PDB file of C-alpha atoms in Angstrom:
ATOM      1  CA  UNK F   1       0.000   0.000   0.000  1.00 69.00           C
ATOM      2  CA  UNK F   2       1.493   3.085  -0.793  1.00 82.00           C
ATOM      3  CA  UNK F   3      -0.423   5.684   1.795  1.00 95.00           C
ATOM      4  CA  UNK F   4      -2.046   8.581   1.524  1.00 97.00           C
ATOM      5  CA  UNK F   5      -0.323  10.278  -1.569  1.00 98.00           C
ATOM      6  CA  UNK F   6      -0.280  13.990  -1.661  1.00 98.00           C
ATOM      7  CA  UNK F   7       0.802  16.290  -4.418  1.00 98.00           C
ATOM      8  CA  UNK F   8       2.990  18.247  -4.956  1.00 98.00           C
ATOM      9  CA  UNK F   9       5.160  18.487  -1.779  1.00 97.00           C
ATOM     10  CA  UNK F  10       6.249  21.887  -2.316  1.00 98.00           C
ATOM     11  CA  UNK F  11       4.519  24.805  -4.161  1.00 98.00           C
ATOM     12  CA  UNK F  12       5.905  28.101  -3.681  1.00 98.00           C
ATOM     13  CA  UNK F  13       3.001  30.376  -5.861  1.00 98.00           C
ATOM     14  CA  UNK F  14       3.119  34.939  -5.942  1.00 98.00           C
ATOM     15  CA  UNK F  15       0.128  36.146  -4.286  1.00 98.00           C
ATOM     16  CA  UNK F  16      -2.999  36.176  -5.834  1.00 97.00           C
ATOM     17  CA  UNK F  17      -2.224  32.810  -7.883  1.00 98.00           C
ATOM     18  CA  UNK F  18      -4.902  30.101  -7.311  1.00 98.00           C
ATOM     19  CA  UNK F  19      -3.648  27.044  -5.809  1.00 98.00           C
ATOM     20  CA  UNK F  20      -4.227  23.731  -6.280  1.00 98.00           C
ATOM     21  CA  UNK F  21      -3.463  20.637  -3.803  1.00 98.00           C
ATOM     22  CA  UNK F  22      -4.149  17.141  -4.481  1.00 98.00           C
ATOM     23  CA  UNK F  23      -4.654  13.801  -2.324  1.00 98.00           C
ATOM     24  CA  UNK F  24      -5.000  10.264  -3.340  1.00 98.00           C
ATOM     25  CA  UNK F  25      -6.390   8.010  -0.428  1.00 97.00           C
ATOM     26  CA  UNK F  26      -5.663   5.002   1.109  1.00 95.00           C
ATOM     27  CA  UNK F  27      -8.004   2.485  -0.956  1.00 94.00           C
ATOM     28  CA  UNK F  28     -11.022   1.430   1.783  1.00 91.00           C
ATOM     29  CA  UNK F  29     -10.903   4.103   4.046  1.00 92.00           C
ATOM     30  CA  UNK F  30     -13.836   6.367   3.248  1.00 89.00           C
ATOM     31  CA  UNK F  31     -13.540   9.577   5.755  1.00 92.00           C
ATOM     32  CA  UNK F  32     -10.202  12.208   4.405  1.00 96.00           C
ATOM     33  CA  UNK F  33      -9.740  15.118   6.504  1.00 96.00           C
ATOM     34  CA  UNK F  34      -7.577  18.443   5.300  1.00 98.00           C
ATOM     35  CA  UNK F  35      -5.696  19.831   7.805  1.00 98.00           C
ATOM     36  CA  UNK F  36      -3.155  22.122   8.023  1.00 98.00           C
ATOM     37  CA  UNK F  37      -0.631  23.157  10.103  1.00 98.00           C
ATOM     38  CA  UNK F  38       1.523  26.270  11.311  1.00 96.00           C
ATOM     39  CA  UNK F  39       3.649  26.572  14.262  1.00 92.00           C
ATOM     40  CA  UNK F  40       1.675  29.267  15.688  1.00 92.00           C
ATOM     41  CA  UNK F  41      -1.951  27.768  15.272  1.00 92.00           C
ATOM     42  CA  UNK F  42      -0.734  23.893  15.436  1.00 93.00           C
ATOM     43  CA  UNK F  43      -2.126  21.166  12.985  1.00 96.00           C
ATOM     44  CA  UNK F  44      -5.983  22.733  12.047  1.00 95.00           C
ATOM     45  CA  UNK F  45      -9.011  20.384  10.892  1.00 95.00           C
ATOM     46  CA  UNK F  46     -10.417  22.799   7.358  1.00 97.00           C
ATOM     47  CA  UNK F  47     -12.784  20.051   6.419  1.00 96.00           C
ATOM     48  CA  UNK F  48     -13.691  16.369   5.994  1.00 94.00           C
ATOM     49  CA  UNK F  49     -15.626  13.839   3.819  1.00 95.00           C
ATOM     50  CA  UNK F  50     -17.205  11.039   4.532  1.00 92.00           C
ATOM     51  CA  UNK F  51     -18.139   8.725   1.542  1.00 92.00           C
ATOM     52  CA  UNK F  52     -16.897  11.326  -0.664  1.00 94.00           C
ATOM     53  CA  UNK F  53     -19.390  13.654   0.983  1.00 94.00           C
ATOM     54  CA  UNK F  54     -18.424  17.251   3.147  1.00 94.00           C
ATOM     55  CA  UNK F  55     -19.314  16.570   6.259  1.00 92.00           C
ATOM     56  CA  UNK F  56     -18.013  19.273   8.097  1.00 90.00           C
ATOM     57  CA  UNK F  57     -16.032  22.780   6.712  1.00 92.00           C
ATOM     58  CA  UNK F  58     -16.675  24.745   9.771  1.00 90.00           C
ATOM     59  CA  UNK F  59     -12.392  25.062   9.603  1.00 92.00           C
ATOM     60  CA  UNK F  60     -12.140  26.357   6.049  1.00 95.00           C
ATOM     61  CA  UNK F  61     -11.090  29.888   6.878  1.00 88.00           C
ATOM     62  CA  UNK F  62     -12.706  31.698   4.315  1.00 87.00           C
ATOM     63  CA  UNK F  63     -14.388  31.698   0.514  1.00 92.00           C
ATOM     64  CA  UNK F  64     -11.461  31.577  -0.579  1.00 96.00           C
ATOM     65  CA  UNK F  65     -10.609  27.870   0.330  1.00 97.00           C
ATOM     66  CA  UNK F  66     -12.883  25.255  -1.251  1.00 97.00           C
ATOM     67  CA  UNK F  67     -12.524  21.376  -1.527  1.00 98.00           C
ATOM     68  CA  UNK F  68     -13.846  18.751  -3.514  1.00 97.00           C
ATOM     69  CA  UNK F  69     -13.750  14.701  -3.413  1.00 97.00           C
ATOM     70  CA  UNK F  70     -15.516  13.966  -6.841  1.00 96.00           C
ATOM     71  CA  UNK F  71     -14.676  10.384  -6.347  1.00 95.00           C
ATOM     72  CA  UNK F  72     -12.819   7.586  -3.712  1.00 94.00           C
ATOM     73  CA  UNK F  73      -9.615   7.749  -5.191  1.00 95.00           C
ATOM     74  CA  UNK F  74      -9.505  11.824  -5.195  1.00 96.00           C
ATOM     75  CA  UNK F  75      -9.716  15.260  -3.202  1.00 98.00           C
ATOM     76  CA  UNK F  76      -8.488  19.020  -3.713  1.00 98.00           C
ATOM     77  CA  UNK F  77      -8.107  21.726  -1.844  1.00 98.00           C
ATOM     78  CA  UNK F  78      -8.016  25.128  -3.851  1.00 98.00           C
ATOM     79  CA  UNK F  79      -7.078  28.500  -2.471  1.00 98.00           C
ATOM     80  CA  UNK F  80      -8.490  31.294  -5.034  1.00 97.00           C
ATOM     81  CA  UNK F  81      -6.472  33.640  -4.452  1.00 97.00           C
ATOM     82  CA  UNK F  82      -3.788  32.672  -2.167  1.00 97.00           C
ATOM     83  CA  UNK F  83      -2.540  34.963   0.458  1.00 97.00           C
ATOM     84  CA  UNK F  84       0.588  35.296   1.972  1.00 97.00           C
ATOM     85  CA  UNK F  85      -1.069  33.675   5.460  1.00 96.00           C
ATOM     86  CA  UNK F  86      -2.055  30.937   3.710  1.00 97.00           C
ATOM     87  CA  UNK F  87       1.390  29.322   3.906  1.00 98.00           C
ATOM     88  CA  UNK F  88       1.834  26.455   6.129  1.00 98.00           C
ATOM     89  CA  UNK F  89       1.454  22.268   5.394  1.00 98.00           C
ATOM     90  CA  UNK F  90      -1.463  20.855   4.275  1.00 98.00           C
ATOM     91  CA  UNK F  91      -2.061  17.664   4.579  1.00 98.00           C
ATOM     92  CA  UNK F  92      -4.625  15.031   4.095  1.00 98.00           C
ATOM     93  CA  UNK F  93      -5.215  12.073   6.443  1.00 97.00           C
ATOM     94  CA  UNK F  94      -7.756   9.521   5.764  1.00 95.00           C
ATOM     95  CA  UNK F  95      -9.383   6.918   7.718  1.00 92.00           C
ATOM     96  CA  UNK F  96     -12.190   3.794   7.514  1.00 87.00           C
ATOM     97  CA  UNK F  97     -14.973   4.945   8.862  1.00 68.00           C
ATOM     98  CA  UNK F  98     -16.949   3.223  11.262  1.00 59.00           C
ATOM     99  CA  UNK F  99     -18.004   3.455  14.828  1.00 50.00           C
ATOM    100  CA  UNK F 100     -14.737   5.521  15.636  1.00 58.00           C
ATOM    101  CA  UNK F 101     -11.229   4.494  16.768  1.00 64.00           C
ATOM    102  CA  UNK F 102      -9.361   3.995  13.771  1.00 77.00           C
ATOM    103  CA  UNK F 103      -5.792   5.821  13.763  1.00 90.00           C
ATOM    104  CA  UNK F 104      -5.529   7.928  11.184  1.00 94.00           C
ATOM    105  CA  UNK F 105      -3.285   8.153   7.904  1.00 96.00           C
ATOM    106  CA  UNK F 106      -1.518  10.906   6.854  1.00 97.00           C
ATOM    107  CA  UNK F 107       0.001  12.300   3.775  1.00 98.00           C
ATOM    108  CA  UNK F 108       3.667  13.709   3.270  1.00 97.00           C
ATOM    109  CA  UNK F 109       2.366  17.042   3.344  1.00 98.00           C
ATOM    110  CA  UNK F 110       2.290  19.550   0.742  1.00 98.00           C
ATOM    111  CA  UNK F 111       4.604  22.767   2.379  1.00 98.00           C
ATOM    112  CA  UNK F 112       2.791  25.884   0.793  1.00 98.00           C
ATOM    113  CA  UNK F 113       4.563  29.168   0.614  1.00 98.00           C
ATOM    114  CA  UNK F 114       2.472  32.214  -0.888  1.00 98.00           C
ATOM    115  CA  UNK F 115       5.241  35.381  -1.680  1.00 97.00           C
TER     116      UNK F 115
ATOM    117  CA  UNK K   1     -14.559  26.414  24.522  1.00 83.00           C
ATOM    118  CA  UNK K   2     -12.715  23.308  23.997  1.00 85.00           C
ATOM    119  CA  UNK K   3      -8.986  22.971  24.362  1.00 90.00           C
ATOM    120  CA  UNK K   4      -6.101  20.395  24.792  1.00 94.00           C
ATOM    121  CA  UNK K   5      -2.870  21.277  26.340  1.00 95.00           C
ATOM    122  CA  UNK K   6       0.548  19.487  26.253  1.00 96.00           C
ATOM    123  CA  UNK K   7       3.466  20.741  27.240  1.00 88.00           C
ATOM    124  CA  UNK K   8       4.635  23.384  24.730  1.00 82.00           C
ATOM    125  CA  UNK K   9       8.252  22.980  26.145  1.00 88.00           C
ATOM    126  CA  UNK K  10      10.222  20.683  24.997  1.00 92.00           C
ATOM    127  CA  UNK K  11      11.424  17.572  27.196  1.00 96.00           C
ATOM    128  CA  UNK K  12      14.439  15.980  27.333  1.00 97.00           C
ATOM    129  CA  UNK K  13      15.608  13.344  28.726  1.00 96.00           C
ATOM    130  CA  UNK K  14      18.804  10.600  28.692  1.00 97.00           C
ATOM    131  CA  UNK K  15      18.531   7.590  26.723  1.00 98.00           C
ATOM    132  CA  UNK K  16      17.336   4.466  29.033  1.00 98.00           C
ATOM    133  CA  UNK K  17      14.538   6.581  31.224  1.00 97.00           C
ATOM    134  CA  UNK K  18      10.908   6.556  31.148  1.00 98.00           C
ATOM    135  CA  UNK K  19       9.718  10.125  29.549  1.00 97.00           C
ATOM    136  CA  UNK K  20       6.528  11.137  30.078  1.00 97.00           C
ATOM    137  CA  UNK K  21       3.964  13.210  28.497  1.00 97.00           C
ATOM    138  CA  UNK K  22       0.876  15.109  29.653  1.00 97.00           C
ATOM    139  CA  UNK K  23      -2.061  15.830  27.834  1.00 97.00           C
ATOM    140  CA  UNK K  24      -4.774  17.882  29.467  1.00 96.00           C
ATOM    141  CA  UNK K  25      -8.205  18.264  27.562  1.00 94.00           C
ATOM    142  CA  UNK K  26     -11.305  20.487  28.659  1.00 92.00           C
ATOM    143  CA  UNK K  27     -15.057  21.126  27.812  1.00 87.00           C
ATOM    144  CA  UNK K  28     -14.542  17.089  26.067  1.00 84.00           C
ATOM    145  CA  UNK K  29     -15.979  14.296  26.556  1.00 83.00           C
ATOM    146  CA  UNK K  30     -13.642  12.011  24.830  1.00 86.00           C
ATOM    147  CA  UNK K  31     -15.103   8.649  23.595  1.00 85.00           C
ATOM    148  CA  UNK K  32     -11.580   7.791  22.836  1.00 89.00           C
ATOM    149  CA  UNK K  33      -7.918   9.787  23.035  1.00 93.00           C
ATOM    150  CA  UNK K  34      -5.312   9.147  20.592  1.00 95.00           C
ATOM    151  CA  UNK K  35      -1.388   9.216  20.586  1.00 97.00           C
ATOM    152  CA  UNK K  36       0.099  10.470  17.559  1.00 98.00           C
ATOM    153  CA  UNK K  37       4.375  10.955  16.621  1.00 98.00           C
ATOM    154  CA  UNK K  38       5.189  13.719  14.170  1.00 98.00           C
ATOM    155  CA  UNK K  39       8.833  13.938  12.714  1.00 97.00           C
ATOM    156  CA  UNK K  40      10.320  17.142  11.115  1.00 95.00           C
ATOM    157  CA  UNK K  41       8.906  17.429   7.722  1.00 94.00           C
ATOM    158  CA  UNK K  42       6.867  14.856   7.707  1.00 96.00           C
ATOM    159  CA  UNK K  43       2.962  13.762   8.814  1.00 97.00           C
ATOM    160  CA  UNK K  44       1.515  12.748  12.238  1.00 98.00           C
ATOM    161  CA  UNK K  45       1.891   9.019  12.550  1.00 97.00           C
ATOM    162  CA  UNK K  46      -0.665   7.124  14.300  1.00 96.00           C
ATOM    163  CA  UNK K  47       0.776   5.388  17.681  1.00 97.00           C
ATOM    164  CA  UNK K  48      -1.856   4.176  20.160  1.00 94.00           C
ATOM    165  CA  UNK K  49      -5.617   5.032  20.868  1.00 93.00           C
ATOM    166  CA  UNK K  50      -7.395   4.390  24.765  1.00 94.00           C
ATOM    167  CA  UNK K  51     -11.318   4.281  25.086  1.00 91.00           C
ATOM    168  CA  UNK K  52     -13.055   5.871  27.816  1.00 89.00           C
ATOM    169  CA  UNK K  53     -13.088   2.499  29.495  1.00 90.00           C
ATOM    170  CA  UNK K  54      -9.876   1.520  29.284  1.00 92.00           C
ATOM    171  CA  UNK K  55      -7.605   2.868  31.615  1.00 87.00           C
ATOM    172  CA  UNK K  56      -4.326   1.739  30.931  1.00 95.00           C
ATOM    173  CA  UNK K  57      -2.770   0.505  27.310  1.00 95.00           C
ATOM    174  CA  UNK K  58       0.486  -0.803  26.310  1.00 96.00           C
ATOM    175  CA  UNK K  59       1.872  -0.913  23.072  1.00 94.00           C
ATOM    176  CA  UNK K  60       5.893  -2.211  23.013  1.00 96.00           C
ATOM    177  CA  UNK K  61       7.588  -0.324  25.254  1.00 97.00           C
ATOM    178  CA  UNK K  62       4.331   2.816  25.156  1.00 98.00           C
ATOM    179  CA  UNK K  63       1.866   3.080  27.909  1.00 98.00           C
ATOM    180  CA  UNK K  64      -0.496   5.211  27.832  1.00 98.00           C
ATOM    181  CA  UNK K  65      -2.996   5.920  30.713  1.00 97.00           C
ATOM    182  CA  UNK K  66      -6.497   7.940  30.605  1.00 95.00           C
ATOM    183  CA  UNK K  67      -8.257   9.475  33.350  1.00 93.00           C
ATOM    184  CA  UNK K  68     -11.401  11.119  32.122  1.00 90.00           C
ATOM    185  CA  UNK K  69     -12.134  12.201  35.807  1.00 92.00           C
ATOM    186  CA  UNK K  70      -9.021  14.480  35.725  1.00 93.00           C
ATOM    187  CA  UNK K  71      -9.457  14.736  32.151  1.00 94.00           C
ATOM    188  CA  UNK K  72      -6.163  13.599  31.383  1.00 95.00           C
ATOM    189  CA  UNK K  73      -3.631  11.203  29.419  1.00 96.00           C
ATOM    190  CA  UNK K  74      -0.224  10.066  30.082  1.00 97.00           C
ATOM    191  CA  UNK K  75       2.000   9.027  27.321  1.00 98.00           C
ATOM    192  CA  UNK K  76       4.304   7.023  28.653  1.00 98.00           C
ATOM    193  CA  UNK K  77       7.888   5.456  26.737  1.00 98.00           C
ATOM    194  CA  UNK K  78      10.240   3.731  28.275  1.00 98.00           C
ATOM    195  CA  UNK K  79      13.875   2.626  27.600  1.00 98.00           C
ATOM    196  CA  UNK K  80      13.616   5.197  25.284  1.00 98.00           C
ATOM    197  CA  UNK K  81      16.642   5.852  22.998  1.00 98.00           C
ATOM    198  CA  UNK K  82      17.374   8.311  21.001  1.00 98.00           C
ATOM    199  CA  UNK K  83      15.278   7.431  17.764  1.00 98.00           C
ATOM    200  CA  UNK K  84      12.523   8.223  19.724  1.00 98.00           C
ATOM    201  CA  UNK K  85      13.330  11.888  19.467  1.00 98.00           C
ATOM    202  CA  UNK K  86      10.001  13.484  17.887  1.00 98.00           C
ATOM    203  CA  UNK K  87       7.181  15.185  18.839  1.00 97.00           C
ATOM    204  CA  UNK K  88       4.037  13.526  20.067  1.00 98.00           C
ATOM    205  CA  UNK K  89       0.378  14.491  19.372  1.00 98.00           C
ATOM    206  CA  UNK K  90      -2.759  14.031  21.838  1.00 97.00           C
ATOM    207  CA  UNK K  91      -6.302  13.738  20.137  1.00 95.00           C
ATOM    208  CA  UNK K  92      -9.302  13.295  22.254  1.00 92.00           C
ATOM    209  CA  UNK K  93     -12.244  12.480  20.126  1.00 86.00           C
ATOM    210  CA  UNK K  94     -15.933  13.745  21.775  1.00 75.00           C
ATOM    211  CA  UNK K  95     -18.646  11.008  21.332  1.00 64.00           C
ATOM    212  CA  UNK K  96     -20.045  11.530  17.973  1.00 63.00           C
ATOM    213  CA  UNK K  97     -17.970  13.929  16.424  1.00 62.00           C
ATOM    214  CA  UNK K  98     -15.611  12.454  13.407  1.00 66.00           C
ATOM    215  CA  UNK K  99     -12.638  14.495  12.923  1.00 85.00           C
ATOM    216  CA  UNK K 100      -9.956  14.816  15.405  1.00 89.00           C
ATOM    217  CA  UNK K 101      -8.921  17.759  17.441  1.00 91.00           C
ATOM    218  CA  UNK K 102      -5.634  17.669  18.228  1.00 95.00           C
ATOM    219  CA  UNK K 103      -2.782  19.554  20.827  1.00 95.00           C
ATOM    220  CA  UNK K 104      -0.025  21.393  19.787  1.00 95.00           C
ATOM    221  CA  UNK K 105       2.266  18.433  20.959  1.00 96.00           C
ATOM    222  CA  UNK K 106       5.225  18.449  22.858  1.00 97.00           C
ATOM    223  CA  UNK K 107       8.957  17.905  21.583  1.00 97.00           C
ATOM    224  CA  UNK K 108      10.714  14.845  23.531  1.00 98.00           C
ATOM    225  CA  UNK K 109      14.016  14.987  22.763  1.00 97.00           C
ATOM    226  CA  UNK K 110      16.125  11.920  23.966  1.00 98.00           C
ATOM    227  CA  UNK K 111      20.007  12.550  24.821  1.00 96.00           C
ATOM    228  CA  UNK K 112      22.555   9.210  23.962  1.00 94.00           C
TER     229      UNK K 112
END
C-alpha cells in the first residue's frame, strides 16, 4: 500500500495565484480530513468527507478555500487567491470509517509558501 | 470552549529513562484519546488510541494511561533511545464527532 499520496510536496506560488493541492487516499478508508498546520496555530481540521461527501467545513477559513472529493480515489483543496497567510502544510489524512477508533493516515504534506 | 494542552516545552531526557507526556483536555468528553508521533517534515503518525473504558494501554515499550475524571492522558515510553526523538500528538475524540482535534504536541528529545 502506498499511503495517503499527496501532491505536490512543495509549491511556492506569488500572491494572488490560485492554488491547487491534491490527495489520493488510502483504498477502503472512506472519511479524508484536510488539515493544516503552522507553528503558531498547530495542525488545524479545514474540512472532511465522509463517503466522498463534506461533512463538516466549519475550519475552512474563508471563501477563498474550497474542496472537492468527486470520487474515492480523489480530493483538492483550492485556495483562489492565495494569500501570503495561507502558507503552512497541508495535509490530508484519511481513515475507515466506522463506529470511531481507527488511527488515522496521513500524507507527506504539501509545504505551501504564498510570496 | 474546547482545548487540549501538552506541554509546549520541549522535554528531554537521557537515553534508558521513562519520559513522560501530559495531555490535558477540557469542555470534552472524549469517547476515545489518541497518541500520535510527528517527525520534522513529515505527517503525524498514528501510535496508540485508549477508550473511555480503558484505563491503561500498552503498546511495546508505550503506555499510555487515561483518566477522564481528571481529564487527562499520560503518554508514557520507556527505555527510550534516542530514535525516539520526535514530537508527540494528543487527540481526544468527543462522542459523535468524526474528525480529530488535536494539541499542539510536545517535543521529547532523547540525549545518547
Amino acid at each position: 500500500d502506498a499511503g495517503v499520496i499527496q501532491s505536490p510536496r512543495h509549491e511556492v506560488t506569488e500572491m494572488g495565484q490560485e492554488v491547487t493541492l491534491r490527495c489520493k487516499p488510502i483504498s477502503g478508508h472512506n472519511s479524508l480530513f484536510w488539515y493544516r498546520q503552522t507553528m503558531m496555530r498547530g495542525l488545524e481540521l479545514l474540512i472532511y468527507f465522509n463517503n466522498n461527501v463534506p461533512i463538516d467545513d466549519s475550519g475552512m477559513p474563508e471563501d477563498r478555500f474550497s474542496a472537492k472529493m468527486p470520487n474515492a480515489s480523489f480530493s483538492t483543496l483550492k485556495i483562489q487567491p492565495s494569500e501570503p497567510r495561507d502558507s503552512a502544510v497541508y495535509f490530508c489524512a484519511t481513515s475507515r470509517a466506522g463506529q470511531g477508533g481507527d488511527g488515522y493516515t496521513f500524507g507527506s504534506g504539501t509545504r505551501l509558501t504564498v510570496v | 470552549s474546547q482545548k487540549i494542552e501538552q506541554n509546549s516545552e520541549a522535554l528531554n531526557i537521557q537515553e534508558g529513562k521513562t519520559a513522560t507526556l501530559t495531555c490535558n483536555y477540557t469542555n470534552y468528553s472524549p469517547a476515545y484519546l489518541q497518541w500520535y508521533r510527528q517527525d520534522p517534515g513529515r505527517g503525524p503518525v498514528f501510535l496508540l488510541l485508549i477508550r473511555e473504558n480503558e484505563k491503561e494501554k500498552r503498546k511495546e515499550r508505550l503506555k499510555v494511561t487515561f483518566d477522564t475524571t481528571l481529564k487527562q492522558s499520560l503518554f508514557h515510553i520507556t527505555a527510550s533511545q534516542p530514535a525516539d526523538s520526535a514530537t508527540y500528538l494528543c487527540a481526544p475524540s468527543d462522542t459523535g464527532r468524526r474528525a480529530l482535534t488535536f494539541g499542539s504536541g510536545t517535543r521529547l528529545q532523547v540525549q545518547p
